Amino acid sequence: METDEELSVVLELPNDDIFYDKKEKLLQIKGFSPNERIYLRHSSEPGWMSAIVKVLVQIARIIHLNELELYFADDVHSSGEFYSPRNELEALNFIVSLIDTLLSSCKHWHTNVLQELQTTILGLISDFGDKNGMKAIVEKDHFCDQEELLLEWGKSNGVRTQLQIAYVKGAGRGAIAEKDLKVGDIALEIPVSIIISEELVLETDMYNVLKEVDGISSETILLLWSMKEKHNSNSKFKIYFDTLPEKFNTGLSFGIDAITALDGTLLLEEIMQARQHLHDQYDELFPALCTAFPDIFPPKLYTWEHFLWACELWYSNGMKIMFSDGTLKTCLIPIAGFLNHSLCPHIMHYGKVDTAANSLKFRLSRPCRSGEECCLSYGNFSSSYFLTFYGFLPQGDNPYDVIPLDIDSTEDKSMSSSTTHMVRGTWLSNNHNMYYYGLPSPLLDHLRRSRSPMLRTKTYLQGDLENELEILEDLRSIFDKMLDGMDETSLDNREMWSWDEKLAHEYKFQQRRIVSSISTSCLTGVDMAKNELCKCLAEDSLG
């Protein structure tokens, strides 16, 4: 809203937000309404811009919380802290977008204030990326001749890019900025004409056969098409398939030694179930299809090994794309597959086709300097998911590395604000005070209500403190047993391990660190509760 005297903006929590009630409550705790008006007036007061920015960022963070971040929101008790790298970049870019809209329509005498605000927010984005992004080392002795050919092929087919392909230490191939790129710049643009989607299969003999198979999905059809197209010398995408590895090193390809190393972790069962699912899927299709249609499904191309290769290709390189007609499809995007994942990515939104250009545009959410690796977000996944389906562990502390808890409770379901509970490394929390301990509040509150529904929580009365002690002792027992079930692993011999053993041991090391932090926090909480209980009893004895 704009008048001759002042400019204001309303940050509104959308009514259709599925977490509206929880976010509204969190906003109110911070002193805001779900429709908060902020006045963007210039002031001679020192720090006036900082005050405006602080309010804008606090509200924008809460509006853009996802389900998991919202669950752990009480961990952030200081207004100066962020919830996750994803949330912070979403919030700051939301404000930038808002300012751009205001600048396009405001009166000229408000332009200076908005431009100063814009400069401040862009500075925060740049600083945040510098502090939280991982620095990549380019291995200059590796050549990317095949990848360069694909890049040239892409350009001849309408690809526009400000990136070049290089080998990155510890990550394999990556995309490097050719020049300094700023927020809003398009690092890569891919025309729809070279996107590999189910449309390519519709006119083939293969599709005419597969469409008659009950229950077969478009994703499975694309798997089978890829297995054959890889060996098609006349394929439009031959140069793309030539750049793909002969073997994808994901968790689905783990050997027996790596699987054994995962003993005691939840990932062991997850990988075994995923592999069994793929085996069942393969057995449903083969050798039946090869027997019935040997010309379309040559047996030598449709072995289990080739099927696993295609599955790993689509799991590790497939992207969900929203097309102009509103359909959502899993696709392969030549060249875009070279971009690696980061917990603090340069590119966050790239999954919707630009209708006007009929292309995918990979637009920057934070700056990327010349020579710096340009990364995107593969999604808000746990490290176990990345290891199983992508074959790597993210660098840095992954806020989505959670351990789900199956808690039996007599608590009335109508009283529970959350039915799915979880924990994560307590070092990610900024609140280790009494009644918090770095553990998620929804979990602790659930256990308190379940154990003693009539007791008031978070007081220093004897009943509450005794209840707190029992809860913490029970939690500590759970995670001590979990820790005992995972053999201690050392990474000192990692250079002697195969690629899969290395990943397995690194993952197990991470899991032990998470579980150990929870156990330690419970023990610290027990000491805190005992200390408060002693004070309480001493006061009672004195009358």
Coordinates of C-alpha atoms in Angstrom, one line a residue, residues 434-435 459-462 465 525-539:
M434 CA 15.5 -26.8 30.9
Y435 CA 12.5 -28.4 29.3
T459 CA 6.8 -25.7 35.7
Y460 CA 9.3 -26.3 38.5
L461 CA 6.8 -28.1 40.7
Q462 CA 7.7 -31.5 42.1
L465 CA 10.0 -32.4 37.5
G525 CA 18.5 -33.0 30.8
V526 CA 18.4 -35.6 33.6
D527 CA 21.1 -33.7 35.5
M528 CA 19.2 -30.4 35.0
A529 CA 15.9 -31.9 36.1
K530 CA 17.5 -33.5 39.2
N531 CA 19.1 -30.2 40.1
E532 CA 15.7 -28.4 39.9
L533 CA 14.0 -31.2 41.8
C534 CA 16.5 -30.9 44.6
K535 CA 15.8 -27.1 44.8
C536 CA 12.1 -27.8 44.8
L537 CA 12.3 -30.3 47.6
A538 CA 14.6 -28.1 49.6
E539 CA 12.1 -25.2 49.4

